[in-house]
GROMACS .gro file of C-alpha atoms in nm:
model
  508
    1MET     CA    1  -1.516  -5.173 -19.556
    2THR     CA    2  -1.244  -5.335 -19.362
    3LEU     CA    3  -0.930  -5.422 -19.564
    4PRO     CA    4  -0.794  -5.782 -19.497
    5PHE     CA    5  -0.451  -5.768 -19.314
    6SER     CA    6  -0.280  -5.945 -19.572
    7GLN     CA    7  -0.363  -5.696 -19.829
    8LEU     CA    8  -0.267  -5.398 -19.602
    9PRO     CA    9   0.114  -5.374 -19.677
   10ALA     CA   10   0.070  -5.378 -20.063
   11GLU     CA   11  -0.210  -5.116 -20.052
   12MET     CA   12   0.003  -4.918 -19.809
   13PHE     CA   13   0.306  -4.893 -20.049
   14ARG     CA   14   0.071  -4.835 -20.340
   15GLU     CA   15  -0.092  -4.528 -20.167
   16ILE     CA   16   0.249  -4.393 -20.064
   17LYS     CA   17   0.335  -4.405 -20.438
   18ALA     CA   18   0.032  -4.232 -20.536
   19HIS     CA   19   0.087  -3.942 -20.278
   20LYS     CA   20   0.451  -3.909 -20.251
   21TRP     CA   21   0.442  -3.532 -20.184
   22LEU     CA   22   0.181  -3.583 -19.915
   23ALA     CA   23   0.393  -3.856 -19.764
   24LEU     CA   24   0.718  -3.632 -19.769
   25MET     CA   25   0.506  -3.332 -19.615
   26VAL     CA   26   0.393  -3.558 -19.341
   27PHE     CA   27   0.748  -3.687 -19.271
   28ALA     CA   28   0.879  -3.338 -19.266
   29VAL     CA   29   0.596  -3.188 -19.040
   30VAL     CA   30   0.611  -3.479 -18.783
   31SER     CA   31   0.998  -3.477 -18.771
   32PHE     CA   32   1.030  -3.112 -18.723
   33ALA     CA   33   0.728  -3.096 -18.485
   34VAL     CA   34   0.927  -3.347 -18.249
   35LEU     CA   35   1.252  -3.147 -18.293
   36ILE     CA   36   1.083  -2.820 -18.196
   37ALA     CA   37   0.936  -3.010 -17.902
   38GLY     CA   38   1.291  -3.096 -17.800
   39PHE     CA   39   1.382  -2.729 -17.817
   40LEU     CA   40   1.087  -2.624 -17.617
   41TRP     CA   41   1.082  -2.914 -17.370
   42PRO     CA   42   1.160  -2.786 -17.006
   43TYR     CA   43   1.470  -2.999 -16.910
   44LYS     CA   44   1.503  -3.047 -16.537
   45TYR     CA   45   1.817  -3.083 -16.326
   46GLU     CA   46   1.788  -3.253 -15.981
   47SER     CA   47   1.997  -3.229 -15.677
   48GLN     CA   48   1.960  -3.418 -15.343
   49VAL     CA   49   2.074  -3.416 -14.980
   50VAL     CA   50   2.080  -3.752 -14.809
   51ILE     CA   51   1.968  -3.732 -14.446
   52PHE     CA   52   2.055  -3.994 -14.190
   53VAL     CA   53   1.810  -4.077 -13.920
   54ASP     CA   54   1.990  -4.150 -13.587
   55ASP     CA   55   1.755  -4.324 -13.366
   56ARG     CA   56   1.996  -4.591 -13.221
   57ASN     CA   57   2.238  -4.404 -13.021
   58ILE     CA   58   2.336  -4.525 -12.680
   59ILE     CA   59   2.135  -4.281 -12.487
   60ARG     CA   60   1.810  -4.435 -12.603
   61PRO     CA   61   1.864  -4.778 -12.410
   62LEU     CA   62   2.016  -4.609 -12.123
   63MET     CA   63   1.719  -4.357 -12.078
   64GLU     CA   64   1.435  -4.626 -12.143
   65GLY     CA   65   1.165  -4.576 -11.892
   66SER     CA   66   1.323  -4.248 -11.765
   67ALA     CA   67   1.265  -4.030 -12.067
   68VAL     CA   68   1.061  -4.014 -12.396
   69THR     CA   69   1.262  -3.973 -12.700
   70THR     CA   70   1.098  -3.797 -12.989
   71ARG     CA   71   0.967  -4.056 -13.258
   72VAL     CA   72   0.868  -4.014 -13.611
   73SER     CA   73   0.657  -4.307 -13.741
   74ASP     CA   74   0.664  -4.211 -14.125
   75ARG     CA   75   0.979  -4.011 -14.157
   76THR     CA   76   0.933  -3.943 -14.531
   77SER     CA   77   0.583  -3.794 -14.482
   78ALA     CA   78   0.688  -3.607 -14.178
   79ALA     CA   79   0.976  -3.470 -14.366
   80ARG     CA   80   0.758  -3.360 -14.660
   81GLU     CA   81   0.519  -3.197 -14.432
   82LEU     CA   82   0.800  -3.011 -14.253
   83LEU     CA   83   0.959  -2.901 -14.577
   84TRP     CA   84   0.620  -2.773 -14.702
   85SER     CA   85   0.601  -2.529 -14.405
   86ARG     CA   86   0.631  -2.177 -14.467
   87ASN     CA   87   0.929  -2.152 -14.195
   88ILE     CA   88   1.147  -2.336 -14.440
   89VAL     CA   89   1.017  -2.247 -14.790
   90GLU     CA   90   1.005  -1.871 -14.733
   91PRO     CA   91   1.372  -1.830 -14.641
   92VAL     CA   92   1.464  -2.022 -14.937
   93ALA     CA   93   1.239  -1.808 -15.177
   94THR     CA   94   1.393  -1.476 -15.037
   95ASP     CA   95   1.753  -1.604 -15.017
   96PRO     CA   96   1.973  -1.354 -15.218
   97GLU     CA   97   2.228  -1.607 -15.266
   98ILE     CA   98   2.002  -1.797 -15.481
   99TYR     CA   99   1.777  -1.558 -15.654
  100GLY     CA  100   1.999  -1.253 -15.630
  101GLU     CA  101   1.924  -0.906 -15.476
  102GLU     CA  102   1.590  -0.905 -15.623
  103ALA     CA  103   1.493  -1.189 -15.385
  104SER     CA  104   1.423  -0.939 -15.085
  105GLY     CA  105   1.215  -0.701 -15.288
  106LEU     CA  106   0.936  -0.934 -15.416
  107SER     CA  107   0.576  -0.830 -15.404
  108PRO     CA  108   0.353  -1.057 -15.206
  109GLU     CA  109   0.200  -1.197 -15.514
  110ALA     CA  110   0.554  -1.298 -15.665
  111LEU     CA  111   0.655  -1.427 -15.338
  112GLU     CA  112   0.367  -1.653 -15.319
  113ASN     CA  113   0.405  -1.780 -15.669
  114ARG     CA  114   0.790  -1.855 -15.599
  115ILE     CA  115   0.681  -2.036 -15.275
  116ALA     CA  116   0.424  -2.249 -15.480
  117ALA     CA  117   0.704  -2.324 -15.737
  118ILE     CA  118   0.941  -2.437 -15.477
  119ARG     CA  119   0.676  -2.661 -15.312
  120ALA     CA  120   0.602  -2.808 -15.657
  121ASN     CA  121   0.967  -2.911 -15.744
  122LEU     CA  122   1.102  -3.025 -15.412
  123PHE     CA  123   1.058  -3.410 -15.332
  124VAL     CA  124   1.147  -3.637 -15.059
  125ARG     CA  125   1.237  -4.010 -15.127
  126PRO     CA  126   1.302  -4.296 -14.892
  127ARG     CA  127   1.653  -4.448 -14.921
  128GLY     CA  128   1.650  -4.748 -14.682
  129ASP     CA  129   1.553  -4.783 -14.330
  130SER     CA  130   1.767  -4.503 -14.174
  131TYR     CA  131   1.795  -4.262 -14.478
  132PHE     CA  132   1.588  -4.045 -14.698
  133SER     CA  133   1.677  -3.784 -14.952
  134ILE     CA  134   1.567  -3.420 -14.977
  135GLY     CA  135   1.592  -3.294 -15.355
  136TYR     CA  136   1.480  -3.011 -15.589
  137SER     CA  137   1.416  -3.011 -15.941
  138SER     CA  138   1.483  -2.699 -16.157
  139GLU     CA  139   1.563  -2.595 -16.512
  140SER     CA  140   1.878  -2.429 -16.384
  141PRO     CA  141   2.133  -2.666 -16.230
  142ASP     CA  142   2.258  -2.385 -16.021
  143GLN     CA  143   1.927  -2.331 -15.853
  144ALA     CA  144   1.864  -2.714 -15.815
  145PHE     CA  145   2.202  -2.746 -15.623
  146GLN     CA  146   2.164  -2.437 -15.411
  147ILE     CA  147   1.789  -2.490 -15.324
  148ALA     CA  148   1.867  -2.864 -15.230
  149GLN     CA  149   2.167  -2.769 -15.015
  150ARG     CA  150   1.963  -2.488 -14.858
  151LEU     CA  151   1.667  -2.719 -14.792
  152GLY     CA  152   1.880  -2.980 -14.615
  153GLN     CA  153   2.011  -2.725 -14.392
  154LEU     CA  154   1.696  -2.575 -14.311
  155PHE     CA  155   1.531  -2.909 -14.246
  156ILE     CA  156   1.795  -2.996 -13.990
  157ALA     CA  157   1.766  -2.654 -13.797
  158GLU     CA  158   1.387  -2.662 -13.810
  159ASN     CA  159   1.357  -3.013 -13.690
  160ASN     CA  160   1.598  -2.939 -13.403
  161SER     CA  161   1.418  -2.634 -13.319
  162ARG     CA  162   1.079  -2.806 -13.312
  163LYS     CA  163   1.215  -3.103 -13.113
  164ARG     CA  164   1.328  -2.854 -12.835
  165SER     CA  165   1.007  -2.654 -12.857
  166GLU     CA  166   0.787  -2.956 -12.831
  167SER     CA  167   0.975  -3.093 -12.536
  168ARG     CA  168   0.976  -2.763 -12.364
  169ASN     CA  169   0.607  -2.717 -12.432
  170ALA     CA  170   0.549  -3.056 -12.304
  171TYR     CA  171   0.723  -2.979 -11.983
  172GLU     CA  172   0.562  -2.660 -11.927
  173PHE     CA  173   0.214  -2.801 -11.990
  174ILE     CA  174   0.288  -3.087 -11.737
  175ASP     CA  175   0.449  -2.842 -11.497
  176LYS     CA  176   0.130  -2.634 -11.514
  177GLN     CA  177  -0.094  -2.914 -11.462
  178VAL     CA  178   0.114  -3.018 -11.158
  179LYS     CA  179   0.068  -2.684 -11.005
  180SER     CA  180  -0.303  -2.687 -11.072
  181TYR     CA  181  -0.352  -3.027 -10.914
  182GLU     CA  182  -0.130  -2.929 -10.627
  183GLN     CA  183  -0.366  -2.619 -10.558
  184GLN     CA  184  -0.674  -2.850 -10.598
  185LEU     CA  185  -0.518  -3.114 -10.368
  186ALA     CA  186  -0.445  -2.826 -10.114
  187GLN     CA  187  -0.803  -2.712 -10.138
  188VAL     CA  188  -0.949  -3.058 -10.077
  189GLU     CA  189  -0.731  -3.115  -9.782
  190GLU     CA  190  -0.838  -2.783  -9.652
  191ARG     CA  191  -1.203  -2.882  -9.686
  192MET     CA  192  -1.148  -3.215  -9.523
  193LYS     CA  193  -0.973  -3.060  -9.227
  194GLN     CA  194  -1.262  -2.805  -9.197
  195PHE     CA  195  -1.518  -3.088  -9.238
  196LEU     CA  196  -1.349  -3.288  -8.954
  197SER     CA  197  -1.333  -2.993  -8.734
  198GLU     CA  198  -1.687  -2.926  -8.761
  199ASN     CA  199  -1.788  -3.295  -8.731
  200VAL     CA  200  -1.631  -3.438  -8.430
  201ASP     CA  201  -1.873  -3.742  -8.423
  202GLY     CA  202  -1.602  -3.973  -8.572
  203THR     CA  203  -1.649  -4.233  -8.830
  204GLU     CA  204  -1.910  -4.487  -8.889
  205GLY     CA  205  -1.706  -4.770  -8.755
  206GLU     CA  206  -1.629  -4.603  -8.434
  207ALA     CA  207  -1.983  -4.521  -8.373
  208ASN     CA  208  -2.084  -4.877  -8.446
  209GLN     CA  209  -1.828  -5.008  -8.224
  210ARG     CA  210  -1.937  -4.776  -7.934
  211MET     CA  211  -2.302  -4.853  -7.984
  212ALA     CA  212  -2.229  -5.228  -7.964
  213ASN     CA  213  -2.016  -5.186  -7.638
  214LEU     CA  214  -2.308  -4.978  -7.484
  215ARG     CA  215  -2.565  -5.251  -7.586
  216SER     CA  216  -2.328  -5.513  -7.439
  217GLN     CA  217  -2.296  -5.314  -7.107
  218ILE     CA  218  -2.682  -5.283  -7.109
  219GLU     CA  219  -2.744  -5.649  -7.138
  220ARG     CA  220  -2.490  -5.739  -6.860
  221ALA     CA  221  -2.645  -5.468  -6.629
  222GLU     CA  222  -2.990  -5.609  -6.689
  223LEU     CA  223  -2.862  -5.969  -6.625
  224ASP     CA  224  -2.715  -5.846  -6.303
  225ARG     CA  225  -3.028  -5.671  -6.218
  226ARG     CA  226  -3.234  -5.981  -6.268
  227GLU     CA  227  -2.974  -6.183  -6.053
  228LEU     CA  228  -3.002  -5.916  -5.777
  229GLN     CA  229  -3.385  -5.921  -5.780
  230SER     CA  230  -3.385  -6.301  -5.756
  231ARG     CA  231  -3.136  -6.269  -5.463
  232ALA     CA  232  -3.381  -6.009  -5.292
  233ALA     CA  233  -3.695  -6.226  -5.328
  234SER     CA  234  -3.505  -6.518  -5.181
  235LEU     CA  235  -3.380  -6.309  -4.894
  236GLU     CA  236  -3.746  -6.168  -4.825
  237LYS     CA  237  -3.873  -6.526  -4.844
  238GLU     CA  238  -3.596  -6.628  -4.570
  239LEU     CA  239  -3.690  -6.332  -4.343
  240LEU     CA  240  -4.041  -6.433  -4.330
  241GLY     CA  241  -3.968  -6.768  -4.176
  242MET     CA  242  -3.715  -6.622  -3.940
  243ALA     CA  243  -3.751  -6.473  -3.565
  244PRO     CA  244  -3.617  -6.126  -3.517
  245VAL     CA  245  -3.510  -6.232  -3.158
  246ILE     CA  246  -3.379  -6.533  -2.991
  247GLN     CA  247  -3.386  -6.663  -2.602
  248GLN     CA  248  -3.007  -6.683  -2.492
  249ARG     CA  249  -2.983  -6.743  -2.115
  250ALA     CA  250  -2.622  -6.817  -2.086
  251VAL     CA  251  -2.314  -6.827  -2.291
  252ASP     CA  252  -2.355  -7.061  -2.587
  253GLN     CA  253  -2.194  -7.401  -2.527
  254TYR     CA  254  -2.117  -7.423  -2.875
  255GLN     CA  255  -1.933  -7.096  -2.856
  256GLN     CA  256  -1.737  -7.228  -2.547
  257ARG     CA  257  -1.625  -7.558  -2.728
  258ILE     CA  258  -1.528  -7.342  -3.025
  259ASN     CA  259  -1.325  -7.106  -2.809
  260GLY     CA  260  -1.147  -7.411  -2.633
  261LEU     CA  261  -1.065  -7.562  -2.963
  262GLN     CA  262  -0.946  -7.242  -3.092
  263ASP     CA  263  -0.695  -7.207  -2.799
  264LYS     CA  264  -0.557  -7.553  -2.886
  265LEU     CA  265  -0.531  -7.465  -3.246
  266ASP     CA  266  -0.345  -7.133  -3.162
  267ASN     CA  267  -0.095  -7.336  -2.955
  268LEU     CA  268  -0.030  -7.612  -3.225
  269ARG     CA  269   0.015  -7.340  -3.491
  270LEU     CA  270   0.303  -7.196  -3.292
  271ARG     CA  271   0.481  -7.537  -3.319
  272TYR     CA  272   0.356  -7.675  -3.642
  273HIS     CA  273   0.263  -7.597  -4.004
  274ASP     CA  274  -0.112  -7.587  -4.107
  275THR     CA  275  -0.081  -7.925  -4.270
  276TYR     CA  276  -0.006  -8.095  -3.941
  277PRO     CA  277  -0.291  -8.358  -3.881
  278ASP     CA  278  -0.378  -8.247  -3.535
  279ILE     CA  279  -0.422  -7.881  -3.685
  280VAL     CA  280  -0.633  -8.008  -3.973
  281ILE     CA  281  -0.861  -8.208  -3.733
  282LEU     CA  282  -0.911  -7.922  -3.497
  283ARG     CA  283  -1.006  -7.686  -3.783
  284GLU     CA  284  -1.253  -7.941  -3.901
  285GLN     CA  285  -1.417  -7.969  -3.554
  286ILE     CA  286  -1.437  -7.588  -3.529
  287ALA     CA  287  -1.605  -7.556  -3.870
  288GLU     CA  288  -1.860  -7.826  -3.767
  289LEU     CA  289  -1.932  -7.652  -3.434
  290GLU     CA  290  -1.975  -7.319  -3.609
  291ARG     CA  291  -2.223  -7.493  -3.854
  292ARG     CA  292  -2.421  -7.620  -3.571
  293ARG     CA  293  -2.425  -7.309  -3.368
  294ALA     CA  294  -2.535  -7.122  -3.685
  295GLN     CA  295  -2.816  -7.366  -3.737
  296ALA     CA  296  -2.930  -7.339  -3.365
  297LEU     CA  297  -2.937  -6.947  -3.391
  298ALA     CA  298  -3.142  -6.988  -3.697
  299ASP     CA  299  -3.390  -7.214  -3.541
  300GLY     CA  300  -3.413  -6.972  -3.235
  301GLY     CA  301  -3.476  -7.261  -2.984
  302PRO     CA  302  -3.335  -7.327  -2.642
  303ALA     CA  303  -3.150  -7.636  -2.738
  304ASN     CA  304  -2.791  -7.662  -2.662
  305VAL     CA  305  -2.799  -7.358  -2.435
  306VAL     CA  306  -2.735  -7.314  -2.067
  307SER     CA  307  -3.034  -7.217  -1.852
  308GLY     CA  308  -3.054  -6.869  -1.697
  309GLY     CA  309  -3.036  -6.595  -1.972
  310ASP     CA  310  -3.237  -6.290  -2.125
  311ALA     CA  311  -3.396  -6.237  -2.478
  312GLU     CA  312  -3.188  -6.061  -2.760
  313ALA     CA  313  -3.193  -5.983  -3.130
  314ASN     CA  314  -3.129  -6.265  -3.369
  315PRO     CA  315  -2.803  -6.191  -3.547
  316VAL     CA  316  -2.896  -6.419  -3.841
  317PHE     CA  317  -3.205  -6.216  -3.893
  318GLN     CA  318  -3.010  -5.886  -3.870
  319GLU     CA  319  -2.752  -6.031  -4.119
  320VAL     CA  320  -3.034  -6.136  -4.367
  321ARG     CA  321  -3.196  -5.808  -4.345
  322SER     CA  322  -2.874  -5.619  -4.402
  323ALA     CA  323  -2.808  -5.840  -4.708
  324LEU     CA  324  -3.166  -5.762  -4.838
  325ALA     CA  325  -3.120  -5.392  -4.791
  326GLU     CA  326  -2.773  -5.402  -4.969
  327THR     CA  327  -2.925  -5.601  -5.251
  328ARG     CA  328  -3.206  -5.349  -5.291
  329ALA     CA  329  -2.952  -5.086  -5.305
  330ASP     CA  330  -2.766  -5.255  -5.566
  331ILE     CA  331  -3.081  -5.293  -5.775
  332ARG     CA  332  -3.127  -4.922  -5.758
  333THR     CA  333  -2.777  -4.896  -5.858
  334LYS     CA  334  -2.829  -5.121  -6.161
  335ASP     CA  335  -3.145  -4.929  -6.245
  336THR     CA  336  -2.958  -4.615  -6.250
  337ARG     CA  337  -2.679  -4.752  -6.464
  338ILE     CA  338  -2.911  -4.902  -6.724
  339ARG     CA  339  -3.099  -4.567  -6.759
  340ALA     CA  340  -2.760  -4.397  -6.801
  341LEU     CA  341  -2.645  -4.649  -7.049
  342ASN     CA  342  -2.972  -4.616  -7.248
  343GLU     CA  343  -2.936  -4.239  -7.249
  344LEU     CA  344  -2.576  -4.280  -7.396
  345LEU     CA  345  -2.717  -4.533  -7.658
  346SER     CA  346  -2.982  -4.280  -7.768
  347GLU     CA  347  -2.703  -4.009  -7.785
  348HIS     CA  348  -2.492  -4.247  -8.001
  349MET     CA  349  -2.784  -4.327  -8.222
  350LEU     CA  350  -2.853  -3.958  -8.287
  351ARG     CA  351  -2.468  -3.928  -8.348
  352MET     CA  352  -2.488  -4.227  -8.595
  353GLU     CA  353  -2.767  -4.025  -8.776
  354ARG     CA  354  -2.552  -3.723  -8.808
  355ILE     CA  355  -2.268  -3.932  -8.938
  356GLN     CA  356  -2.493  -4.093  -9.204
  357GLU     CA  357  -2.595  -3.747  -9.300
  358ASN     CA  358  -2.234  -3.642  -9.349
  359LYS     CA  359  -2.117  -3.974  -9.492
  360ALA     CA  360  -2.188  -3.862  -9.838
  361GLU     CA  361  -1.995  -3.553  -9.815
  362TYR     CA  362  -1.713  -3.731  -9.643
  363SER     CA  363  -1.697  -3.998  -9.918
  364ASP     CA  364  -1.688  -3.713 -10.192
  365LEU     CA  365  -1.405  -3.532  -9.999
  366THR     CA  366  -1.215  -3.867  -9.952
  367ARG     CA  367  -1.262  -3.971 -10.314
  368ASP     CA  368  -1.136  -3.632 -10.444
  369MET     CA  369  -0.842  -3.633 -10.236
  370GLU     CA  370  -0.757  -3.991 -10.339
  371VAL     CA  371  -0.811  -3.909 -10.708
  372ASN     CA  372  -0.620  -3.585 -10.698
  373LYS     CA  373  -0.346  -3.743 -10.515
  374GLN     CA  374  -0.303  -4.025 -10.761
  375ILE     CA  375  -0.319  -3.785 -11.062
  376TYR     CA  376  -0.069  -3.552 -10.884
  377ASP     CA  377   0.177  -3.823 -10.814
  378ASP     CA  378   0.160  -3.956 -11.168
  379LEU     CA  379   0.215  -3.596 -11.299
  380LEU     CA  380   0.496  -3.549 -11.073
  381LYS     CA  381   0.666  -3.850 -11.234
  382ARG     CA  382   0.574  -3.734 -11.593
  383ARG     CA  383   0.721  -3.387 -11.509
  384GLU     CA  384   1.050  -3.544 -11.429
  385ARG     CA  385   1.050  -3.767 -11.732
  386ALA     CA  386   0.967  -3.450 -11.941
  387ARG     CA  387   1.247  -3.251 -11.785
  388VAL     CA  388   1.498  -3.532 -11.878
  389SER     CA  389   1.333  -3.552 -12.231
  390MET     CA  390   1.383  -3.173 -12.268
  391HIS     CA  391   1.743  -3.199 -12.166
  392LEU     CA  392   1.802  -3.477 -12.407
  393ASP     CA  393   1.646  -3.270 -12.697
  394VAL     CA  394   1.852  -2.977 -12.592
  395GLU     CA  395   2.164  -3.171 -12.590
  396GLY     CA  396   2.080  -3.322 -12.940
  397GLN     CA  397   2.029  -3.681 -12.804
  398GLY     CA  398   1.741  -3.924 -12.887
  399LEU     CA  399   1.599  -3.922 -13.228
  400SER     CA  400   1.795  -3.687 -13.448
  401TYR     CA  401   1.873  -3.593 -13.814
  402ARG     CA  402   2.209  -3.518 -13.986
  403ILE     CA  403   2.322  -3.466 -14.322
  404SER     CA  404   2.489  -3.787 -14.465
  405GLU     CA  405   2.567  -3.667 -14.827
  406ASN     CA  406   2.575  -3.295 -14.927
  407ALA     CA  407   2.407  -3.190 -15.242
  408GLN     CA  408   2.596  -3.264 -15.552
  409TYR     CA  409   2.601  -3.046 -15.862
  410PRO     CA  410   2.373  -3.196 -16.128
  411ARG     CA  411   2.563  -3.351 -16.399
  412GLY     CA  412   2.296  -3.394 -16.642
  413VAL     CA  413   1.916  -3.361 -16.699
  414LYS     CA  414   1.653  -3.573 -16.562
  415GLY     CA  415   1.416  -3.721 -16.813
  416PRO     CA  416   1.429  -3.727 -17.195
  417LYS     CA  417   1.736  -3.548 -17.323
  418PHE     CA  418   1.736  -3.334 -17.667
  419SER     CA  419   1.916  -3.626 -17.854
  420THR     CA  420   1.620  -3.846 -17.758
  421PHE     CA  421   1.385  -3.608 -17.919
  422ALA     CA  422   1.632  -3.563 -18.225
  423PHE     CA  423   1.628  -3.963 -18.282
  424ALA     CA  424   1.258  -3.992 -18.212
  425GLY     CA  425   1.174  -3.708 -18.446
  426LEU     CA  426   1.336  -3.907 -18.759
  427PHE     CA  427   1.175  -4.220 -18.646
  428LEU     CA  428   0.843  -4.082 -18.586
  429GLY     CA  429   0.848  -3.875 -18.911
  430ALA     CA  430   0.932  -4.194 -19.115
  431ILE     CA  431   0.650  -4.403 -18.964
  432ALA     CA  432   0.394  -4.129 -18.964
  433PRO     CA  433   0.285  -4.160 -19.336
  434PHE     CA  434   0.251  -4.528 -19.310
  435GLY     CA  435   0.045  -4.500 -18.993
  436LEU     CA  436  -0.169  -4.224 -19.144
  437ILE     CA  437  -0.239  -4.428 -19.465
  438ALA     CA  438  -0.301  -4.756 -19.249
  439GLY     CA  439  -0.566  -4.581 -19.054
  440LEU     CA  440  -0.716  -4.427 -19.373
  441LEU     CA  441  -0.729  -4.774 -19.548
  442GLN     CA  442  -0.931  -4.919 -19.253
  443ILE     CA  443  -1.209  -4.659 -19.274
  444ASP     CA  444  -1.217  -4.624 -19.659
  445PRO     CA  445  -1.542  -4.755 -19.807
  446ARG     CA  446  -1.397  -4.831 -20.154
  447VAL     CA  447  -1.334  -5.195 -20.264
  448ARG     CA  448  -0.956  -5.231 -20.287
  449ALA     CA  449  -0.921  -5.631 -20.293
  450ARG     CA  450  -1.083  -5.936 -20.457
  451LYS     CA  451  -1.163  -6.078 -20.106
  452GLN     CA  452  -1.352  -5.767 -20.015
  453LEU     CA  453  -1.588  -5.801 -20.319
  454GLU     CA  454  -1.659  -6.173 -20.275
  455GLU     CA  455  -1.755  -6.109 -19.918
  456THR     CA  456  -1.965  -5.809 -19.995
  457ILE     CA  457  -2.166  -5.975 -20.296
  458GLY     CA  458  -2.130  -6.338 -20.201
  459LEU     CA  459  -2.021  -6.436 -20.526
  460PRO     CA  460  -1.677  -6.547 -20.663
  461VAL     CA  461  -1.479  -6.283 -20.892
  462LEU     CA  462  -1.362  -6.463 -21.199
  463ALA     CA  463  -1.081  -6.237 -21.319
  464GLU     CA  464  -0.891  -5.900 -21.229
  465LEU     CA  465  -0.766  -5.640 -21.464
  466PRO     CA  466  -0.425  -5.501 -21.363
  467GLN     CA  467  -0.346  -5.118 -21.390
  468VAL     CA  468  -0.144  -5.065 -21.703
  469LYS     CA  469   0.090  -4.748 -21.750
  470THR     CA  470   0.220  -4.602 -22.079
  471PRO     CA  471   0.595  -4.558 -22.114
  472TYR     CA  472   0.557  -4.189 -22.079
  473GLU     CA  473   0.365  -4.213 -21.750
  474GLN     CA  474   0.658  -4.456 -21.637
  475ARG     CA  475   0.922  -4.207 -21.715
  476ARG     CA  476   0.720  -3.912 -21.538
  477GLU     CA  477   0.671  -4.142 -21.240
  478ARG     CA  478   1.043  -4.222 -21.208
  479ARG     CA  479   1.128  -3.846 -21.232
  480LEU     CA  480   0.876  -3.771 -20.969
  481THR     CA  481   1.011  -4.034 -20.749
  482THR     CA  482   1.367  -3.912 -20.789
  483LEU     CA  483   1.256  -3.554 -20.702
  484VAL     CA  484   1.073  -3.680 -20.382
  485VAL     CA  485   1.377  -3.866 -20.279
  486VAL     CA  486   1.609  -3.572 -20.331
  487CYS     CA  487   1.360  -3.354 -20.122
  488ALA     CA  488   1.343  -3.623 -19.849
  489LEU     CA  489   1.730  -3.624 -19.833
  490LEU     CA  490   1.744  -3.254 -19.811
  491VAL     CA  491   1.495  -3.249 -19.543
  492CYS     CA  492   1.674  -3.519 -19.357
  493GLY     CA  493   2.006  -3.319 -19.401
  494ALA     CA  494   1.847  -3.002 -19.268
  495TYR     CA  495   1.711  -3.204 -18.984
  496VAL     CA  496   2.050  -3.346 -18.876
  497ALA     CA  497   2.219  -3.024 -18.918
  498ILE     CA  498   2.003  -2.853 -18.686
  499ALA     CA  499   1.995  -3.140 -18.426
  500ALA     CA  500   2.379  -3.159 -18.443
  501ALA     CA  501   2.427  -2.791 -18.400
  502SER     CA  502   2.203  -2.784 -18.101
  503MET     CA  503   2.372  -3.090 -17.929
  504MET     CA  504   2.716  -2.913 -17.982
  505GLY     CA  505   2.587  -2.585 -17.852
  506VAL     CA  506   2.591  -2.386 -18.160
  507ILE     CA  507   2.219  -2.322 -18.133
  508GLY     CA  508   2.105  -2.238 -17.785
   0.00000   0.00000   0.00000
């Protein structure tokens, strides 16, 4: 039955009076338990090394694009992972300056336990943008100081070693890839050279251009042949209407007139230029007479001739027949040329088929060469950047760590001190009886207040009878109270004496 909150203080004091010895025992037990906990509490001493992250030196902007400086995205996490590595923890665990001469003769199990203890007690904390601290917590201030200092030194050395190793490994890897691609590129070039030496047909573009030229020549030759055939047909038709012989009894008068005019023309040319009017007129007259003479010869008639001659071969007929023979010879020449061009075109078509068959292999070889060449050129650039980066790390440039503050000897413990336990013991011992009584009153089923009864039965309480003690009981109660107070003072005195002796170093 829950006790009303307003009645709780009065009932607590009444129960304390009724159970004085129990309250004193609870006070003594709780106080000395806290004091004993203060004696047994593992007090920790901390020492820290402050590390400065130097990533803003002048080398970085100068070498931007030429080298890659080592970067650490989460410095605290990366430092913690590096400190947990066995390369750092094991040298600390076996350091005789920290653990004495016995450190070098540890069994494997003891070594593992010590390494686990070191890992459990070391810590890394960020301290701004460019700083973080490496610390160690131990029950011994000497060990905390020495281990923290040693961890900082090993961290700097291991980080520099890893940077150099990482840069060197990167350079060696890229150099190996460069040599590998150099061999592949040489092999592809050799295959390409062998392919081109075995396949001398040329490229597809050259073959197409040559075939187009052959087709163009064939078309021109066929056109020329058709023209010659038309000319031959015309000459044959002209021969059919022409007499092979003509009657010529005397010298052609046309020829005589032409010869006379020609003599005059020669004489004038000796004195004048060809543009002289008389010379121009004579030349026109000679041309007209030659045209008439040719027409007369073509007709084969006796007109315009002098009587008294013999029959002779028609020169025009002979000339036309010669032209026809020459034309037929040209036709045969064109036919021969067309056949030769067609044969060349057939050969080039076969050549194109061979080129098409080799096109896939040629494309593969060309693509392999281009890809390998691009990768090889890129790897050459990367190798030079890796070489510069390796030299930067060897010289200690780029991202680097250095100790900003050395470890300081611990001046005091971290966490609750013994004095805190001592004061807390008295306080907790004093409130422990009241807290215990308050808890018991909340679960006690007995009726202790008028309000409880009224709420339970639903009826008002008319009167209460107070507890009445006799004078003897009152005297006995006072003596008992005095004795309890004396005992409480003795307990407090003993508690204070033990706590003071421990804080002054009398009790270790």
